[in-house]
Amino acid sequence: MATIADAEGATAAVVKDGRVHVVPGRPAVADLFADWDTTLERLQGDLQRGTLVDPLDVDAVRFLPPVPQAPNLYMAGANYADHAREMRGLGRDDPIEKPEEGPFIFLKPTTTLVGHREPIVLPSLYTKVDWEVELAAVVGRRAHRVRAADALACVAGYTIANDVSVRDAFRRGGGTEPPMVFDWFSQKGRMNSCPCGPWLLPAVFCPEPGDLAIRLSVNDEVQQESRTSQMIFSLAELIEYISAVVPLVAGDVICTGTCAGVGAGKNRFLAAGDLVVAQIEQIGELESPVVAERD
C-alpha cells in the first residue's frame, strides 16, 4: 500500500510486481485503517480479478510517505546492540545491557517526512549530516497501555525510514549546563530529514519483523548492514513503553532505531550529489538523492 501523487492530488495505491494501481474512490491510506483487514482482502481480490484501474509503472510514479500526515513520529535511540558497541568503542561480542528504565524515545517533527526519491537537504551551516536506516511500524488503531504480548496487533504495516541526523548541531556551546547542552531538535528536526517509504507492507505479510535484513548504501557503497534481531528493545516492547505514556493513534509512525555503520562512527558524512539507498528485507528500497540547501 502506498500514497502517490498525480495530477488529481494524493491517493492510496496498491503496488504489486512493479505496477501501481490507484485505489477506487481515491481514499487516503489513513482512511483505510478503520477497516484495514477487510480492505486488504478486497483489494487482493480486485488484483486477482484484474478489476482495478489500469496500472502505472512503479518508476513513473511520485511516492509520498505512506502516511503523509502522520499524527506522531516516534523515534527509538540507541536501540541496536551492534550500533551501541560501535558508538562506545566496544568489541564485537561485548554484551549490551538492556536499560532498566526502558527504551530511549524521542519525537521527530512529522513535517520532516518526505517520500521515495525526494531529496535529503543539507543545511548550509553544517557539514556532518549522517544516515540512519530504520524499520518503521505504522499504527493502525488506537492503542493505550498495551502489553508487549499483544502489541503487534495494533500495527497496520511496515515501511523504511532514514533518520537523517546533523551531528555537528547536537551540542550547544557557551557554557550551557546539562541537559540543555544536547540539542535533539536541531540534530533531528531539519527539513527533509526523514525519508520514509516507498510503501507500506501490510503486517499480515510480515509475521516476524524482528528478524529482517537491513542495509544502507551511499553511492552503491554499503555503509550499514545488519538484522532487526539486533534490536535491544523489540518493536513490541517499544509499543508497550510508548503506549504506557500516551495513547497511540492510527497513522502514528514508530521508528525502531538504527544499526551499526553510521557516518559518525567513521567520520564520513553526506555530500551534495550522493545517492542514499535504504533497504529492508521483504519491504524494498528507499532512495534519497542528497542536495545542498541553496539548490
mmCIF file of C-alpha atoms in Angstrom:
data_model
loop_
_atom_site.group_PDB
_atom_site.id
_atom_site.type_symbol
_atom_site.label_atom_id
_atom_site.label_comp_id
_atom_site.label_asym_id
_atom_site.label_seq_id
_atom_site.Cartn_x
_atom_site.Cartn_y
_atom_site.Cartn_z
ATOM 1 C CA MET A 1 0.000 0.000 0.000
ATOM 2 C CA ALA A 2 1.372 3.401 -0.957
ATOM 3 C CA THR A 3 0.465 7.052 -1.155
ATOM 4 C CA ILE A 4 1.170 8.509 -4.586
ATOM 5 C CA ALA A 5 0.715 11.972 -6.066
ATOM 6 C CA ASP A 6 -0.666 12.545 -9.548
ATOM 7 C CA ALA A 7 -2.433 15.338 -11.410
ATOM 8 C CA GLU A 8 -5.504 14.919 -9.201
ATOM 9 C CA GLY A 9 -3.603 15.009 -5.909
ATOM 10 C CA ALA A 10 -2.674 12.348 -3.376
ATOM 11 C CA THR A 11 -4.291 8.919 -3.216
ATOM 12 C CA ALA A 12 -3.837 5.458 -1.785
ATOM 13 C CA ALA A 13 -2.496 2.905 -4.229
ATOM 14 C CA VAL A 14 -1.700 -0.796 -4.359
ATOM 15 C CA VAL A 15 1.779 -1.800 -5.523
ATOM 16 C CA LYS A 16 2.376 -5.302 -6.854
ATOM 17 C CA ASP A 17 5.048 -6.698 -9.151
ATOM 18 C CA GLY A 18 6.309 -3.270 -10.168
ATOM 19 C CA ARG A 19 2.852 -1.947 -11.057
ATOM 20 C CA VAL A 20 0.885 0.713 -9.184
ATOM 21 C CA HIS A 21 -2.934 0.622 -9.040
ATOM 22 C CA VAL A 22 -4.908 3.603 -7.723
ATOM 23 C CA VAL A 23 -7.444 2.515 -5.082
ATOM 24 C CA PRO A 24 -11.040 3.135 -6.280
ATOM 25 C CA GLY A 25 -12.505 6.283 -4.763
ATOM 26 C CA ARG A 26 -9.006 7.699 -4.173
ATOM 27 C CA PRO A 27 -9.004 7.418 -0.366
ATOM 28 C CA ALA A 28 -6.009 8.276 1.798
ATOM 29 C CA VAL A 29 -4.106 5.323 3.264
ATOM 30 C CA ALA A 30 -5.058 6.578 6.735
ATOM 31 C CA ASP A 31 -8.742 6.365 5.769
ATOM 32 C CA LEU A 32 -8.360 2.630 5.233
ATOM 33 C CA PHE A 33 -7.164 1.801 8.750
ATOM 34 C CA ALA A 34 -10.717 1.761 10.172
ATOM 35 C CA ASP A 35 -11.419 -1.442 8.196
ATOM 36 C CA TRP A 36 -7.862 -2.431 7.303
ATOM 37 C CA ASP A 37 -8.144 -6.229 7.141
ATOM 38 C CA THR A 38 -11.335 -6.214 5.080
ATOM 39 C CA THR A 39 -9.930 -3.572 2.740
ATOM 40 C CA LEU A 40 -6.766 -5.593 2.128
ATOM 41 C CA GLU A 41 -8.794 -8.718 1.407
ATOM 42 C CA ARG A 42 -10.998 -6.832 -1.048
ATOM 43 C CA LEU A 43 -8.036 -5.265 -2.838
ATOM 44 C CA GLN A 44 -6.320 -8.649 -3.130
ATOM 45 C CA GLY A 45 -9.463 -9.961 -4.794
ATOM 46 C CA ASP A 46 -9.574 -6.948 -7.119
ATOM 47 C CA LEU A 47 -5.956 -7.598 -8.128
ATOM 48 C CA GLN A 48 -6.657 -11.252 -8.864
ATOM 49 C CA ARG A 49 -9.723 -10.381 -10.931
ATOM 50 C CA GLY A 50 -7.983 -7.508 -12.717
ATOM 51 C CA THR A 51 -10.763 -5.081 -11.820
ATOM 52 C CA LEU A 52 -8.565 -2.213 -10.595
ATOM 53 C CA VAL A 53 -7.876 0.734 -12.909
ATOM 54 C CA ASP A 54 -5.091 0.467 -15.466
ATOM 55 C CA PRO A 55 -1.797 0.249 -13.571
ATOM 56 C CA LEU A 56 1.108 2.653 -13.743
ATOM 57 C CA ASP A 57 4.759 1.649 -13.877
ATOM 58 C CA VAL A 58 6.438 1.995 -10.482
ATOM 59 C CA ASP A 59 9.211 4.150 -11.979
ATOM 60 C CA ALA A 60 6.685 6.643 -13.388
ATOM 61 C CA VAL A 61 5.024 7.391 -10.059
ATOM 62 C CA ARG A 62 5.790 10.026 -7.424
ATOM 63 C CA PHE A 63 5.665 8.392 -3.997
ATOM 64 C CA LEU A 64 4.776 10.368 -0.885
ATOM 65 C CA PRO A 65 5.408 8.956 2.604
ATOM 66 C CA PRO A 66 2.923 6.106 3.158
ATOM 67 C CA VAL A 67 1.083 8.259 5.725
ATOM 68 C CA PRO A 68 1.964 11.819 4.657
ATOM 69 C CA GLN A 69 0.197 13.489 7.608
ATOM 70 C CA ALA A 70 1.250 11.098 10.346
ATOM 71 C CA PRO A 71 -0.103 12.259 13.736
ATOM 72 C CA ASN A 72 3.145 11.442 15.545
ATOM 73 C CA LEU A 73 6.636 10.284 14.644
ATOM 74 C CA TYR A 74 8.214 8.332 17.498
ATOM 75 C CA MET A 75 11.929 7.517 17.299
ATOM 76 C CA ALA A 76 13.915 4.942 19.280
ATOM 77 C CA GLY A 77 17.503 5.945 20.024
ATOM 78 C CA ALA A 78 20.446 3.630 20.745
ATOM 79 C CA ASN A 79 18.303 0.543 20.175
ATOM 80 C CA TYR A 80 20.670 -1.770 18.261
ATOM 81 C CA ALA A 81 23.330 -3.745 20.094
ATOM 82 C CA ASP A 82 25.820 -3.516 17.205
ATOM 83 C CA HIS A 83 25.325 0.269 16.980
ATOM 84 C CA ALA A 84 25.775 0.630 20.756
ATOM 85 C CA ARG A 85 29.064 -1.277 20.533
ATOM 86 C CA GLU A 86 30.152 0.884 17.598
ATOM 87 C CA MET A 87 29.483 4.179 19.361
ATOM 88 C CA ARG A 88 31.013 3.018 22.669
ATOM 89 C CA GLY A 89 34.115 1.530 21.061
ATOM 90 C CA LEU A 90 33.338 -1.975 22.336
ATOM 91 C CA GLY A 91 34.285 -5.336 20.899
ATOM 92 C CA ARG A 92 32.025 -7.225 18.502
ATOM 93 C CA ASP A 93 30.876 -9.715 21.150
ATOM 94 C CA ASP A 94 30.790 -7.446 24.191
ATOM 95 C CA PRO A 95 27.409 -7.678 25.952
ATOM 96 C CA ILE A 96 24.965 -4.774 25.876
ATOM 97 C CA GLU A 97 22.686 -4.443 28.874
ATOM 98 C CA LYS A 98 19.012 -3.624 28.382
ATOM 99 C CA PRO A 99 18.385 -0.388 30.352
ATOM 100 C CA GLU A 100 16.073 -0.936 33.315
ATOM 101 C CA GLU A 101 14.351 2.403 32.636
ATOM 102 C CA GLY A 102 13.164 1.181 29.245
ATOM 103 C CA PRO A 103 13.944 2.374 25.706
ATOM 104 C CA PHE A 104 15.067 5.900 24.825
ATOM 105 C CA ILE A 105 12.233 7.518 22.848
ATOM 106 C CA PHE A 106 12.126 10.975 21.297
ATOM 107 C CA LEU A 107 9.828 12.791 18.885
ATOM 108 C CA LYS A 108 10.814 13.989 15.438
ATOM 109 C CA PRO A 109 8.646 16.621 13.704
ATOM 110 C CA THR A 110 6.239 14.947 11.298
ATOM 111 C CA THR A 111 6.981 17.730 8.814
ATOM 112 C CA THR A 112 10.415 16.133 8.299
ATOM 113 C CA LEU A 113 8.752 13.246 6.409
ATOM 114 C CA VAL A 114 9.469 13.027 2.682
ATOM 115 C CA GLY A 115 8.868 10.255 0.197
ATOM 116 C CA HIS A 116 10.859 7.911 -2.005
ATOM 117 C CA ARG A 117 13.282 9.784 -4.309
ATOM 118 C CA GLU A 118 12.633 13.116 -2.594
ATOM 119 C CA PRO A 119 15.913 14.841 -1.647
ATOM 120 C CA ILE A 120 17.731 14.955 1.648
ATOM 121 C CA VAL A 121 18.572 18.655 2.054
ATOM 122 C CA LEU A 122 21.961 19.517 3.580
ATOM 123 C CA PRO A 123 21.658 22.564 5.867
ATOM 124 C CA SER A 124 24.095 25.274 4.779
ATOM 125 C CA LEU A 125 25.627 25.916 8.211
ATOM 126 C CA TYR A 126 26.586 22.307 8.993
ATOM 127 C CA THR A 127 28.848 19.646 7.487
ATOM 128 C CA LYS A 128 28.234 16.424 9.442
ATOM 129 C CA VAL A 129 24.944 15.100 8.066
ATOM 130 C CA ASP A 130 24.527 11.401 8.800
ATOM 131 C CA TRP A 131 22.291 8.485 7.766
ATOM 132 C CA GLU A 132 20.337 6.005 9.913
ATOM 133 C CA VAL A 133 18.277 3.289 8.206
ATOM 134 C CA GLU A 134 15.372 2.132 10.384
ATOM 135 C CA LEU A 135 12.456 -0.268 10.303
ATOM 136 C CA ALA A 136 9.311 1.815 10.826
ATOM 137 C CA ALA A 137 5.958 0.482 12.020
ATOM 138 C CA VAL A 138 2.709 2.296 11.203
ATOM 139 C CA VAL A 139 -0.019 2.019 13.818
ATOM 140 C CA GLY A 140 -3.448 1.023 12.511
ATOM 141 C CA ARG A 141 -5.680 1.608 15.545
ATOM 142 C CA ARG A 142 -5.742 3.335 18.906
ATOM 143 C CA ALA A 143 -3.636 1.515 21.492
ATOM 144 C CA HIS A 144 -3.255 2.541 25.133
ATOM 145 C CA ARG A 145 -1.336 0.638 27.807
ATOM 146 C CA VAL A 146 -0.808 -2.351 25.556
ATOM 147 C CA ARG A 147 1.168 -5.340 26.794
ATOM 148 C CA ALA A 148 4.122 -6.400 24.669
ATOM 149 C CA ALA A 149 2.461 -9.774 24.064
ATOM 150 C CA ASP A 150 -0.449 -8.015 22.338
ATOM 151 C CA ALA A 151 1.387 -5.034 20.864
ATOM 152 C CA LEU A 152 1.930 -6.138 17.263
ATOM 153 C CA ALA A 153 -1.820 -6.487 16.782
ATOM 154 C CA CYS A 154 -2.066 -2.682 16.581
ATOM 155 C CA VAL A 155 0.442 -2.465 13.690
ATOM 156 C CA ALA A 156 -1.054 -1.923 10.227
ATOM 157 C CA GLY A 157 2.224 -2.403 8.376
ATOM 158 C CA TYR A 158 5.911 -1.720 7.963
ATOM 159 C CA THR A 159 7.980 0.680 5.924
ATOM 160 C CA ILE A 160 11.543 2.044 5.727
ATOM 161 C CA ALA A 161 12.749 5.272 7.305
ATOM 162 C CA ASN A 162 16.054 7.142 7.312
ATOM 163 C CA ASP A 163 16.568 9.244 10.443
ATOM 164 C CA VAL A 164 18.914 11.825 8.905
ATOM 165 C CA SER A 165 20.896 13.485 11.690
ATOM 166 C CA VAL A 166 23.028 16.642 11.796
ATOM 167 C CA ARG A 167 25.807 15.561 14.124
ATOM 168 C CA ASP A 168 27.501 18.962 14.424
ATOM 169 C CA ALA A 169 24.210 20.505 15.619
ATOM 170 C CA PHE A 170 23.934 18.127 18.589
ATOM 171 C CA ARG A 171 25.849 20.085 21.205
ATOM 172 C CA ARG A 172 25.490 23.716 22.241
ATOM 173 C CA GLY A 173 28.433 25.697 23.486
ATOM 174 C CA GLY A 174 28.644 28.882 25.523
ATOM 175 C CA GLY A 175 28.748 27.253 28.921
ATOM 176 C CA THR A 176 25.287 25.707 28.608
ATOM 177 C CA GLU A 177 24.521 23.396 31.504
ATOM 178 C CA PRO A 178 23.427 19.768 31.039
ATOM 179 C CA PRO A 179 20.972 18.579 29.883
ATOM 180 C CA MET A 180 20.424 21.688 27.739
ATOM 181 C CA VAL A 181 23.789 21.125 26.092
ATOM 182 C CA PHE A 182 22.189 18.367 23.962
ATOM 183 C CA ASP A 183 20.101 19.776 21.115
ATOM 184 C CA TRP A 184 17.951 16.931 19.780
ATOM 185 C CA PHE A 185 15.701 19.324 17.849
ATOM 186 C CA SER A 186 18.495 20.881 15.781
ATOM 187 C CA GLN A 187 20.098 17.490 15.190
ATOM 188 C CA LYS A 188 16.962 15.583 14.221
ATOM 189 C CA GLY A 189 14.338 18.133 13.174
ATOM 190 C CA ARG A 190 15.697 19.567 9.908
ATOM 191 C CA MET A 191 13.740 19.878 6.680
ATOM 192 C CA ASN A 192 13.546 16.626 4.653
ATOM 193 C CA SER A 193 15.355 14.722 7.398
ATOM 194 C CA CYS A 194 13.062 11.688 7.498
ATOM 195 C CA PRO A 195 12.729 9.958 4.127
ATOM 196 C CA CYS A 196 10.056 7.282 4.507
ATOM 197 C CA GLY A 197 8.618 4.678 2.153
ATOM 198 C CA PRO A 198 8.331 3.849 -0.618
ATOM 199 C CA TRP A 199 5.242 1.947 0.555
ATOM 200 C CA LEU A 200 3.636 0.172 3.472
ATOM 201 C CA LEU A 201 3.961 -3.613 3.658
ATOM 202 C CA PRO A 202 0.813 -4.832 5.480
ATOM 203 C CA ALA A 203 1.704 -6.576 8.725
ATOM 204 C CA VAL A 204 -0.124 -9.732 7.644
ATOM 205 C CA PHE A 205 2.645 -10.265 5.065
ATOM 206 C CA CYS A 206 5.432 -9.748 7.621
ATOM 207 C CA PRO A 207 4.790 -12.007 10.621
ATOM 208 C CA GLU A 208 8.343 -11.647 12.006
ATOM 209 C CA PRO A 209 9.551 -8.015 11.895
ATOM 210 C CA GLY A 210 12.173 -8.865 14.495
ATOM 211 C CA ASP A 211 14.453 -10.728 12.084
ATOM 212 C CA LEU A 212 14.776 -8.829 8.801
ATOM 213 C CA ALA A 213 17.931 -7.941 6.879
ATOM 214 C CA ILE A 214 18.575 -4.196 6.956
ATOM 215 C CA ARG A 215 21.108 -2.233 4.915
ATOM 216 C CA LEU A 216 22.028 1.249 3.715
ATOM 217 C CA SER A 217 24.404 2.264 0.934
ATOM 218 C CA VAL A 218 25.762 5.612 -0.222
ATOM 219 C CA ASN A 219 26.704 5.747 -3.910
ATOM 220 C CA ASP A 220 26.498 1.921 -4.053
ATOM 221 C CA GLU A 221 28.965 1.570 -1.169
ATOM 222 C CA VAL A 222 27.418 -0.377 1.718
ATOM 223 C CA GLN A 223 27.623 1.567 4.982
ATOM 224 C CA GLN A 224 25.163 -0.289 7.223
ATOM 225 C CA GLU A 225 24.307 -3.986 7.115
ATOM 226 C CA SER A 226 22.648 -5.866 9.951
ATOM 227 C CA ARG A 227 19.403 -7.523 11.030
ATOM 228 C CA THR A 228 16.492 -6.229 13.069
ATOM 229 C CA SER A 229 17.258 -9.039 15.535
ATOM 230 C CA GLN A 230 19.995 -6.692 16.827
ATOM 231 C CA MET A 231 17.319 -4.525 18.478
ATOM 232 C CA ILE A 232 17.803 -4.149 22.222
ATOM 233 C CA PHE A 233 14.094 -3.484 22.761
ATOM 234 C CA SER A 234 11.805 -5.271 20.304
ATOM 235 C CA LEU A 235 9.098 -3.417 18.437
ATOM 236 C CA ALA A 236 6.533 -4.965 20.776
ATOM 237 C CA GLU A 237 8.433 -3.621 23.782
ATOM 238 C CA LEU A 238 8.675 -0.167 22.181
ATOM 239 C CA ILE A 239 4.912 -0.148 21.646
ATOM 240 C CA GLU A 240 4.315 -1.234 25.235
ATOM 241 C CA TYR A 241 6.577 1.538 26.537
ATOM 242 C CA ILE A 242 5.166 4.346 24.359
ATOM 243 C CA SER A 243 1.537 3.358 24.879
ATOM 244 C CA ALA A 244 2.049 3.375 28.654
ATOM 245 C CA VAL A 245 2.909 7.081 28.411
ATOM 246 C CA VAL A 246 0.463 8.229 25.730
ATOM 247 C CA PRO A 247 -2.180 6.510 23.585
ATOM 248 C CA LEU A 248 -1.010 5.551 20.128
ATOM 249 C CA VAL A 249 -3.414 6.512 17.340
ATOM 250 C CA ALA A 250 -3.949 5.295 13.791
ATOM 251 C CA GLY A 251 -1.263 6.650 11.481
ATOM 252 C CA ASP A 252 1.423 7.071 14.127
ATOM 253 C CA VAL A 253 4.863 6.033 12.878
ATOM 254 C CA ILE A 254 7.317 4.273 15.203
ATOM 255 C CA CYS A 255 10.940 4.119 14.031
ATOM 256 C CA THR A 256 12.791 1.357 15.818
ATOM 257 C CA GLY A 257 16.413 2.573 15.823
ATOM 258 C CA THR A 258 19.397 2.054 13.572
ATOM 259 C CA CYS A 259 22.196 -0.475 13.304
ATOM 260 C CA ALA A 260 25.979 -0.118 13.174
ATOM 261 C CA GLY A 261 27.621 1.715 10.294
ATOM 262 C CA VAL A 262 26.516 5.310 10.739
ATOM 263 C CA GLY A 263 28.772 8.034 9.385
ATOM 264 C CA ALA A 264 29.648 9.334 12.852
ATOM 265 C CA GLY A 265 31.417 6.063 13.570
ATOM 266 C CA LYS A 266 33.784 6.535 10.614
ATOM 267 C CA ASN A 267 33.835 10.323 10.197
ATOM 268 C CA ARG A 268 32.201 10.051 6.770
ATOM 269 C CA PHE A 269 29.183 12.252 6.093
ATOM 270 C CA LEU A 270 26.796 13.071 3.263
ATOM 271 C CA ALA A 271 27.664 15.443 0.426
ATOM 272 C CA ALA A 272 25.602 17.035 -2.326
ATOM 273 C CA GLY A 273 25.311 14.619 -5.238
ATOM 274 C CA ASP A 274 25.256 11.475 -3.074
ATOM 275 C CA LEU A 275 22.544 8.866 -3.525
ATOM 276 C CA VAL A 276 21.385 7.078 -0.382
ATOM 277 C CA VAL A 277 19.552 3.750 -0.695
ATOM 278 C CA ALA A 278 17.996 2.214 2.418
ATOM 279 C CA GLN A 279 16.839 -1.402 2.141
ATOM 280 C CA ILE A 280 14.877 -3.756 4.367
ATOM 281 C CA GLU A 281 14.118 -7.363 3.535
ATOM 282 C CA GLN A 282 10.557 -8.002 2.284
ATOM 283 C CA ILE A 283 9.798 -4.273 2.106
ATOM 284 C CA GLY A 284 12.020 -2.870 -0.640
ATOM 285 C CA GLU A 285 14.320 0.095 -1.271
ATOM 286 C CA LEU A 286 14.016 3.755 -0.291
ATOM 287 C CA GLU A 287 16.098 6.086 -2.492
ATOM 288 C CA SER A 288 17.141 9.594 -1.453
ATOM 289 C CA PRO A 289 19.310 11.949 -3.531
ATOM 290 C CA VAL A 290 21.290 14.475 -1.499
ATOM 291 C CA VAL A 291 21.224 18.181 -2.373
ATOM 292 C CA ALA A 292 22.641 21.361 -0.859
ATOM 293 C CA GLU A 293 20.162 23.725 0.789
ATOM 294 C CA ARG A 294 20.954 26.508 -1.670
ATOM 295 C CA ASP A 295 19.889 24.212 -4.532
#
